[in-house]
Amino acid sequence: KAGVTQTPRYLIKTRGQQVTLSCSPISGHRSVSWYQQTPGQGLQFLFEYFSETQRNKGNFPGRFSGRQFSNSRSEMNVSTLELGDSALYLCASSNLNAGSEQYFGPGTRLTVT
Amino acid sequence: GQNIDQPTEMTATEGAIVQINCTYQTSGFNGLFWYQQHAGEAPTFLSYNVLDGLEEKGRFSSFLSRSKGYSYLLLKELQMKDSASYLCAVRDPYQRGATNKLIFGTGTLLAVQP
């Protein structure tokens, strides 16, 4: 079974631009969560989607948004990029509504210059 | 709010046993996870505790005491490849209904020395 895939793996953008990151969960998984990982803050929750609905949202500004498609694939978008948005963005998928382990993808390394 | 505390760094010797502690302060509880993350890689699931007691999985064991807000990860017969960051996370107990939202500690960087 293929694991969680994320594209692109690396991305360099400049301040003010926007970016879209993609996540394909493990086949059959309907829950997708996004996390931002930085050296100073560790892993912080961004959003969670289940069956195309955003179930939870973390404490990030409105520049961060996401969505989930009918095939469970998910995208997140960051508009008006700031230097502080440089981070590893991780996607995790789960095969149950809740209460099960989550499988992480390799992440997208975003660098904002 | 929620607070999860772990030691920042630990060092241990190959073949030895190491215990990584995690304490959490939340007014509710909805499950605790341990993940391993090698540098530059994604976190990988190690264990899940929702009831008090010890869960054993090969060289790795995880313990939970809900009354004390405390968990530990025990690694036996340490190998060089166990050098990694170990992340403690709790499922957010404040969300109504089902959720997979995890709140992570900052992680413990374990260095295994020969």
PDB file of C-alpha atoms in Angstrom:
ATOM      1  CA  LYS A   1       0.000   0.000   0.000  1.00  0.00           C
ATOM      2  CA  ALA A   2       1.440   3.381  -0.950  1.00  0.00           C
ATOM      3  CA  GLY A   3       2.067   5.807   1.874  1.00  0.00           C
ATOM      4  CA  VAL A   4       1.049   9.423   2.222  1.00  0.00           C
ATOM      5  CA  THR A   5       2.486  11.501  -0.577  1.00  0.00           C
ATOM      6  CA  GLN A   6       3.078  15.227  -0.597  1.00  0.00           C
ATOM      7  CA  THR A   7       4.011  17.483  -3.450  1.00  0.00           C
ATOM      8  CA  PRO A   8       6.146  19.350  -3.999  1.00  0.00           C
ATOM      9  CA  ARG A   9       8.864  18.193  -1.617  1.00  0.00           C
ATOM     10  CA  TYR A  10      10.762  21.466  -1.723  1.00  0.00           C
ATOM     11  CA  LEU A  11       9.631  24.942  -2.579  1.00  0.00           C
ATOM     12  CA  ILE A  12      11.242  28.371  -2.555  1.00  0.00           C
ATOM     13  CA  LYS A  13       9.001  31.427  -2.687  1.00  0.00           C
ATOM     14  CA  THR A  14       9.407  35.125  -2.071  1.00  0.00           C
ATOM     15  CA  ARG A  15       7.518  37.270   0.397  1.00  0.00           C
ATOM     16  CA  GLY A  16       4.060  38.267  -0.751  1.00  0.00           C
ATOM     17  CA  GLN A  17       3.584  35.297  -3.037  1.00  0.00           C
ATOM     18  CA  GLN A  18       1.127  32.497  -2.440  1.00  0.00           C
ATOM     19  CA  VAL A  19       1.677  28.758  -2.421  1.00  0.00           C
ATOM     20  CA  THR A  20      -0.421  25.608  -2.699  1.00  0.00           C
ATOM     21  CA  LEU A  21       0.705  22.325  -1.214  1.00  0.00           C
ATOM     22  CA  SER A  22      -0.844  18.962  -2.006  1.00  0.00           C
ATOM     23  CA  CYS A  23      -1.348  15.809   0.034  1.00  0.00           C
ATOM     24  CA  SER A  24      -2.598  12.415  -1.111  1.00  0.00           C
ATOM     25  CA  PRO A  25      -3.569  10.201   1.834  1.00  0.00           C
ATOM     26  CA  ILE A  26      -3.209   6.461   2.020  1.00  0.00           C
ATOM     27  CA  SER A  27      -5.869   4.780  -0.080  1.00  0.00           C
ATOM     28  CA  GLY A  28      -9.061   4.414   1.956  1.00  0.00           C
ATOM     29  CA  HIS A  29      -8.117   7.059   4.506  1.00  0.00           C
ATOM     30  CA  ARG A  30     -10.694   9.810   4.824  1.00  0.00           C
ATOM     31  CA  SER A  31      -9.132  11.951   7.543  1.00  0.00           C
ATOM     32  CA  VAL A  32      -6.342  14.344   6.620  1.00  0.00           C
ATOM     33  CA  SER A  33      -4.567  16.714   9.003  1.00  0.00           C
ATOM     34  CA  TRP A  34      -1.945  19.361   8.310  1.00  0.00           C
ATOM     35  CA  TYR A  35       0.856  20.446  10.631  1.00  0.00           C
ATOM     36  CA  GLN A  36       3.570  23.074  10.477  1.00  0.00           C
ATOM     37  CA  GLN A  37       6.950  22.133  11.929  1.00  0.00           C
ATOM     38  CA  THR A  38       9.599  24.700  12.820  1.00  0.00           C
ATOM     39  CA  PRO A  39      12.689  24.369  15.028  1.00  0.00           C
ATOM     40  CA  GLY A  40      11.358  26.857  17.557  1.00  0.00           C
ATOM     41  CA  GLN A  41       7.697  25.843  17.785  1.00  0.00           C
ATOM     42  CA  GLY A  42       7.796  22.145  16.960  1.00  0.00           C
ATOM     43  CA  LEU A  43       4.760  20.572  15.334  1.00  0.00           C
ATOM     44  CA  GLN A  44       1.681  22.777  15.329  1.00  0.00           C
ATOM     45  CA  PHE A  45      -1.745  21.800  14.084  1.00  0.00           C
ATOM     46  CA  LEU A  46      -3.137  23.701  11.109  1.00  0.00           C
ATOM     47  CA  PHE A  47      -6.358  21.953  10.070  1.00  0.00           C
ATOM     48  CA  GLU A  48      -8.152  18.650   9.920  1.00  0.00           C
ATOM     49  CA  TYR A  49     -10.478  17.452   7.183  1.00  0.00           C
ATOM     50  CA  PHE A  50     -12.834  14.542   7.101  1.00  0.00           C
ATOM     51  CA  SER A  51     -15.077  13.693   4.174  1.00  0.00           C
ATOM     52  CA  GLU A  52     -14.455  17.084   2.534  1.00  0.00           C
ATOM     53  CA  THR A  53     -15.396  19.010   5.692  1.00  0.00           C
ATOM     54  CA  GLN A  54     -13.009  20.982   7.852  1.00  0.00           C
ATOM     55  CA  ARG A  55     -13.447  19.460  11.272  1.00  0.00           C
ATOM     56  CA  ASN A  56     -10.899  21.534  13.188  1.00  0.00           C
ATOM     57  CA  LYS A  57      -8.677  24.537  12.650  1.00  0.00           C
ATOM     58  CA  GLY A  58      -5.581  25.581  14.566  1.00  0.00           C
ATOM     59  CA  ASN A  59      -4.531  29.051  15.670  1.00  0.00           C
ATOM     60  CA  PHE A  60      -3.114  30.296  12.406  1.00  0.00           C
ATOM     61  CA  PRO A  61      -4.059  33.471  10.556  1.00  0.00           C
ATOM     62  CA  GLY A  62      -6.607  33.457   7.782  1.00  0.00           C
ATOM     63  CA  ARG A  63      -3.793  33.442   5.203  1.00  0.00           C
ATOM     64  CA  PHE A  64      -3.673  29.704   5.808  1.00  0.00           C
ATOM     65  CA  SER A  65      -6.514  27.790   4.223  1.00  0.00           C
ATOM     66  CA  GLY A  66      -7.210  24.295   3.014  1.00  0.00           C
ATOM     67  CA  ARG A  67      -9.676  21.996   1.391  1.00  0.00           C
ATOM     68  CA  GLN A  68     -10.339  18.340   0.777  1.00  0.00           C
ATOM     69  CA  PHE A  69     -11.647  16.753  -2.373  1.00  0.00           C
ATOM     70  CA  SER A  70     -14.056  13.870  -2.839  1.00  0.00           C
ATOM     71  CA  ASN A  71     -11.131  11.462  -3.358  1.00  0.00           C
ATOM     72  CA  SER A  72      -9.759  12.553   0.069  1.00  0.00           C
ATOM     73  CA  ARG A  73      -6.808  14.378  -1.453  1.00  0.00           C
ATOM     74  CA  SER A  74      -6.177  17.645   0.318  1.00  0.00           C
ATOM     75  CA  GLU A  75      -4.542  20.948  -0.473  1.00  0.00           C
ATOM     76  CA  MET A  76      -3.459  23.791   1.719  1.00  0.00           C
ATOM     77  CA  ASN A  77      -2.838  27.321   0.557  1.00  0.00           C
ATOM     78  CA  VAL A  78      -0.831  30.097   2.121  1.00  0.00           C
ATOM     79  CA  SER A  79      -1.356  33.565   0.722  1.00  0.00           C
ATOM     80  CA  THR A  80       0.814  36.658   1.144  1.00  0.00           C
ATOM     81  CA  LEU A  81       3.786  34.640   2.319  1.00  0.00           C
ATOM     82  CA  GLU A  82       5.915  35.935   5.173  1.00  0.00           C
ATOM     83  CA  LEU A  83       9.451  34.952   6.141  1.00  0.00           C
ATOM     84  CA  GLY A  84       8.067  33.249   9.241  1.00  0.00           C
ATOM     85  CA  ASP A  85       6.102  30.830   7.091  1.00  0.00           C
ATOM     86  CA  SER A  86       9.325  29.013   6.249  1.00  0.00           C
ATOM     87  CA  ALA A  87       8.789  25.555   7.695  1.00  0.00           C
ATOM     88  CA  LEU A  88       8.229  21.907   7.021  1.00  0.00           C
ATOM     89  CA  TYR A  89       4.548  21.298   6.268  1.00  0.00           C
ATOM     90  CA  LEU A  90       3.420  17.804   7.139  1.00  0.00           C
ATOM     91  CA  CYS A  91       0.260  16.036   6.168  1.00  0.00           C
ATOM     92  CA  ALA A  92      -1.092  13.053   8.103  1.00  0.00           C
ATOM     93  CA  SER A  93      -3.835  10.628   7.180  1.00  0.00           C
ATOM     94  CA  SER A  94      -5.935   8.247   9.218  1.00  0.00           C
ATOM     95  CA  ASN A  95      -8.303   5.459   8.277  1.00  0.00           C
ATOM     96  CA  LEU A  96     -10.911   5.972  10.965  1.00  0.00           C
ATOM     97  CA  ASN A  97     -13.107   8.783  12.036  1.00  0.00           C
ATOM     98  CA  ALA A  98     -10.941   9.299  15.120  1.00  0.00           C
ATOM     99  CA  GLY A  99      -8.982   7.335  17.632  1.00  0.00           C
ATOM    100  CA  SER A 100      -6.453   5.730  15.356  1.00  0.00           C
ATOM    101  CA  GLU A 101      -2.832   6.317  14.527  1.00  0.00           C
ATOM    102  CA  GLN A 102      -1.973   8.874  11.920  1.00  0.00           C
ATOM    103  CA  TYR A 103       0.501   8.287   9.134  1.00  0.00           C
ATOM    104  CA  PHE A 104       2.641  11.231   8.136  1.00  0.00           C
ATOM    105  CA  GLY A 105       3.844  12.115   4.687  1.00  0.00           C
ATOM    106  CA  PRO A 106       7.437  13.203   3.991  1.00  0.00           C
ATOM    107  CA  GLY A 107       6.476  16.852   4.128  1.00  0.00           C
ATOM    108  CA  THR A 108       6.981  19.899   1.953  1.00  0.00           C
ATOM    109  CA  ARG A 109       9.935  22.088   2.888  1.00  0.00           C
ATOM    110  CA  LEU A 110       8.889  25.686   2.194  1.00  0.00           C
ATOM    111  CA  THR A 111      11.488  28.434   2.207  1.00  0.00           C
ATOM    112  CA  VAL A 112      10.326  32.036   1.954  1.00  0.00           C
ATOM    113  CA  THR A 113      12.966  34.581   0.980  1.00  0.00           C
TER     114      THR A 113
ATOM    115  CA  GLY B   1      -4.883  25.523  27.639  1.00  0.00           C
ATOM    116  CA  GLN B   2      -2.720  22.511  27.010  1.00  0.00           C
ATOM    117  CA  ASN B   3       0.921  22.080  27.919  1.00  0.00           C
ATOM    118  CA  ILE B   4       3.155  19.127  27.135  1.00  0.00           C
ATOM    119  CA  ASP B   5       6.630  18.884  28.628  1.00  0.00           C
ATOM    120  CA  GLN B   6       9.500  16.651  27.557  1.00  0.00           C
ATOM    121  CA  PRO B   7      13.235  16.885  28.142  1.00  0.00           C
ATOM    122  CA  THR B   8      14.934  18.632  25.248  1.00  0.00           C
ATOM    123  CA  GLU B   9      17.858  16.260  24.867  1.00  0.00           C
ATOM    124  CA  MET B  10      19.054  12.924  26.214  1.00  0.00           C
ATOM    125  CA  THR B  11      22.129  10.814  25.648  1.00  0.00           C
ATOM    126  CA  ALA B  12      22.390   7.068  26.111  1.00  0.00           C
ATOM    127  CA  THR B  13      24.751   4.230  25.284  1.00  0.00           C
ATOM    128  CA  GLU B  14      24.235   1.538  22.692  1.00  0.00           C
ATOM    129  CA  GLY B  15      22.722  -1.577  24.271  1.00  0.00           C
ATOM    130  CA  ALA B  16      21.366   0.295  27.278  1.00  0.00           C
ATOM    131  CA  ILE B  17      17.811   1.249  28.283  1.00  0.00           C
ATOM    132  CA  VAL B  18      16.508   4.811  28.176  1.00  0.00           C
ATOM    133  CA  GLN B  19      13.271   6.309  29.492  1.00  0.00           C
ATOM    134  CA  ILE B  20      11.851   9.468  27.948  1.00  0.00           C
ATOM    135  CA  ASN B  21       9.279  11.217  30.120  1.00  0.00           C
ATOM    136  CA  CYS B  22       6.322  13.306  29.075  1.00  0.00           C
ATOM    137  CA  THR B  23       3.973  15.272  31.293  1.00  0.00           C
ATOM    138  CA  TYR B  24       0.828  16.967  30.106  1.00  0.00           C
ATOM    139  CA  GLN B  25      -1.560  19.437  31.673  1.00  0.00           C
ATOM    140  CA  THR B  26      -5.070  19.301  30.275  1.00  0.00           C
ATOM    141  CA  SER B  27      -8.417  19.258  32.006  1.00  0.00           C
ATOM    142  CA  GLY B  28      -9.480  16.259  29.969  1.00  0.00           C
ATOM    143  CA  PHE B  29      -7.802  13.324  28.272  1.00  0.00           C
ATOM    144  CA  ASN B  30      -8.429  11.680  24.953  1.00  0.00           C
ATOM    145  CA  GLY B  31      -5.359   9.561  24.186  1.00  0.00           C
ATOM    146  CA  LEU B  32      -1.583   9.951  24.068  1.00  0.00           C
ATOM    147  CA  PHE B  33       0.768   9.106  21.207  1.00  0.00           C
ATOM    148  CA  TRP B  34       4.492   8.683  20.801  1.00  0.00           C
ATOM    149  CA  TYR B  35       6.192   9.304  17.474  1.00  0.00           C
ATOM    150  CA  GLN B  36       9.778   8.905  16.312  1.00  0.00           C
ATOM    151  CA  GLN B  37      11.274  11.382  13.876  1.00  0.00           C
ATOM    152  CA  HIS B  38      14.684  11.018  12.279  1.00  0.00           C
ATOM    153  CA  ALA B  39      16.321  14.183  11.032  1.00  0.00           C
ATOM    154  CA  GLY B  40      14.831  15.266   7.731  1.00  0.00           C
ATOM    155  CA  GLU B  41      12.146  12.599   7.786  1.00  0.00           C
ATOM    156  CA  ALA B  42       8.454  12.355   8.658  1.00  0.00           C
ATOM    157  CA  PRO B  43       7.319  11.289  12.137  1.00  0.00           C
ATOM    158  CA  THR B  44       6.511   7.591  12.417  1.00  0.00           C
ATOM    159  CA  PHE B  45       4.007   6.155  14.874  1.00  0.00           C
ATOM    160  CA  LEU B  46       5.394   4.237  17.857  1.00  0.00           C
ATOM    161  CA  SER B  47       2.589   3.813  20.364  1.00  0.00           C
ATOM    162  CA  TYR B  48      -0.837   4.876  21.562  1.00  0.00           C
ATOM    163  CA  ASN B  49      -2.106   4.864  25.159  1.00  0.00           C
ATOM    164  CA  VAL B  50      -5.621   5.673  26.248  1.00  0.00           C
ATOM    165  CA  LEU B  51      -5.843   3.549  29.418  1.00  0.00           C
ATOM    166  CA  ASP B  52      -3.451   3.470  32.363  1.00  0.00           C
ATOM    167  CA  GLY B  53      -0.655   0.973  32.196  1.00  0.00           C
ATOM    168  CA  LEU B  54       2.108  -0.306  30.009  1.00  0.00           C
ATOM    169  CA  GLU B  55       1.884  -1.049  26.284  1.00  0.00           C
ATOM    170  CA  GLU B  56       4.762  -3.149  24.976  1.00  0.00           C
ATOM    171  CA  LYS B  57       5.867  -3.412  21.367  1.00  0.00           C
ATOM    172  CA  GLY B  58       9.161  -5.195  20.905  1.00  0.00           C
ATOM    173  CA  ARG B  59      12.010  -2.993  22.133  1.00  0.00           C
ATOM    174  CA  PHE B  60       9.623  -0.096  22.730  1.00  0.00           C
ATOM    175  CA  SER B  61       7.150   0.280  25.599  1.00  0.00           C
ATOM    176  CA  SER B  62       4.959   3.175  26.603  1.00  0.00           C
ATOM    177  CA  PHE B  63       3.383   3.815  29.984  1.00  0.00           C
ATOM    178  CA  LEU B  64       0.499   6.066  30.939  1.00  0.00           C
ATOM    179  CA  SER B  65      -0.831   7.393  34.225  1.00  0.00           C
ATOM    180  CA  ARG B  66      -3.864   9.567  33.582  1.00  0.00           C
ATOM    181  CA  SER B  67      -4.194  10.649  37.211  1.00  0.00           C
ATOM    182  CA  LYS B  68      -0.652  12.014  37.154  1.00  0.00           C
ATOM    183  CA  GLY B  69      -0.763  13.397  33.611  1.00  0.00           C
ATOM    184  CA  TYR B  70       2.361  11.391  32.912  1.00  0.00           C
ATOM    185  CA  SER B  71       3.688   9.062  30.270  1.00  0.00           C
ATOM    186  CA  TYR B  72       7.042   7.600  29.404  1.00  0.00           C
ATOM    187  CA  LEU B  73       8.564   5.845  26.437  1.00  0.00           C
ATOM    188  CA  LEU B  74      11.013   3.079  27.268  1.00  0.00           C
ATOM    189  CA  LEU B  75      13.553   1.994  24.685  1.00  0.00           C
ATOM    190  CA  LYS B  76      15.480  -1.202  25.390  1.00  0.00           C
ATOM    191  CA  GLU B  77      18.628  -2.613  23.791  1.00  0.00           C
ATOM    192  CA  LEU B  78      19.407   0.722  22.235  1.00  0.00           C
ATOM    193  CA  GLN B  79      20.797   0.765  18.738  1.00  0.00           C
ATOM    194  CA  MET B  80      22.559   3.551  16.897  1.00  0.00           C
ATOM    195  CA  LYS B  81      19.576   3.857  14.574  1.00  0.00           C
ATOM    196  CA  ASP B  82      17.430   4.863  17.576  1.00  0.00           C
ATOM    197  CA  SER B  83      19.121   8.264  17.519  1.00  0.00           C
ATOM    198  CA  ALA B  84      16.179  10.490  16.664  1.00  0.00           C
ATOM    199  CA  SER B  85      13.670  12.930  18.072  1.00  0.00           C
ATOM    200  CA  TYR B  86      10.838  11.402  20.114  1.00  0.00           C
ATOM    201  CA  LEU B  87       7.580  13.302  20.121  1.00  0.00           C
ATOM    202  CA  CYS B  88       4.861  13.009  22.729  1.00  0.00           C
ATOM    203  CA  ALA B  89       1.410  14.132  21.610  1.00  0.00           C
ATOM    204  CA  VAL B  90      -2.075  14.185  23.089  1.00  0.00           C
ATOM    205  CA  ARG B  91      -5.291  14.178  21.156  1.00  0.00           C
ATOM    206  CA  ASP B  92      -6.999  17.481  21.805  1.00  0.00           C
ATOM    207  CA  PRO B  93      -9.488  16.821  24.608  1.00  0.00           C
ATOM    208  CA  TYR B  94     -11.278  20.116  24.126  1.00  0.00           C
ATOM    209  CA  GLN B  95     -12.747  19.394  20.722  1.00  0.00           C
ATOM    210  CA  ARG B  96     -16.375  18.437  20.640  1.00  0.00           C
ATOM    211  CA  GLY B  97     -16.944  15.238  18.770  1.00  0.00           C
ATOM    212  CA  ALA B  98     -14.376  13.128  17.005  1.00  0.00           C
ATOM    213  CA  THR B  99     -11.024  14.581  16.123  1.00  0.00           C
ATOM    214  CA  ASN B 100      -7.577  13.520  15.039  1.00  0.00           C
ATOM    215  CA  LYS B 101      -6.071  16.847  16.108  1.00  0.00           C
ATOM    216  CA  LEU B 102      -2.860  16.216  18.024  1.00  0.00           C
ATOM    217  CA  ILE B 103      -1.052  18.605  20.331  1.00  0.00           C
ATOM    218  CA  PHE B 104       2.667  17.894  20.283  1.00  0.00           C
ATOM    219  CA  GLY B 105       5.416  18.473  22.768  1.00  0.00           C
ATOM    220  CA  THR B 106       8.612  19.980  21.386  1.00  0.00           C
ATOM    221  CA  GLY B 107      10.261  16.567  21.288  1.00  0.00           C
ATOM    222  CA  THR B 108      13.240  14.896  22.944  1.00  0.00           C
ATOM    223  CA  LEU B 109      16.383  14.535  20.856  1.00  0.00           C
ATOM    224  CA  LEU B 110      18.000  11.231  21.772  1.00  0.00           C
ATOM    225  CA  ALA B 111      21.636  10.611  20.910  1.00  0.00           C
ATOM    226  CA  VAL B 112      22.820   7.004  21.154  1.00  0.00           C
ATOM    227  CA  GLN B 113      26.565   6.709  21.591  1.00  0.00           C
ATOM    228  CA  PRO B 114      28.712   3.644  20.958  1.00  0.00           C
TER     229      PRO B 114
END
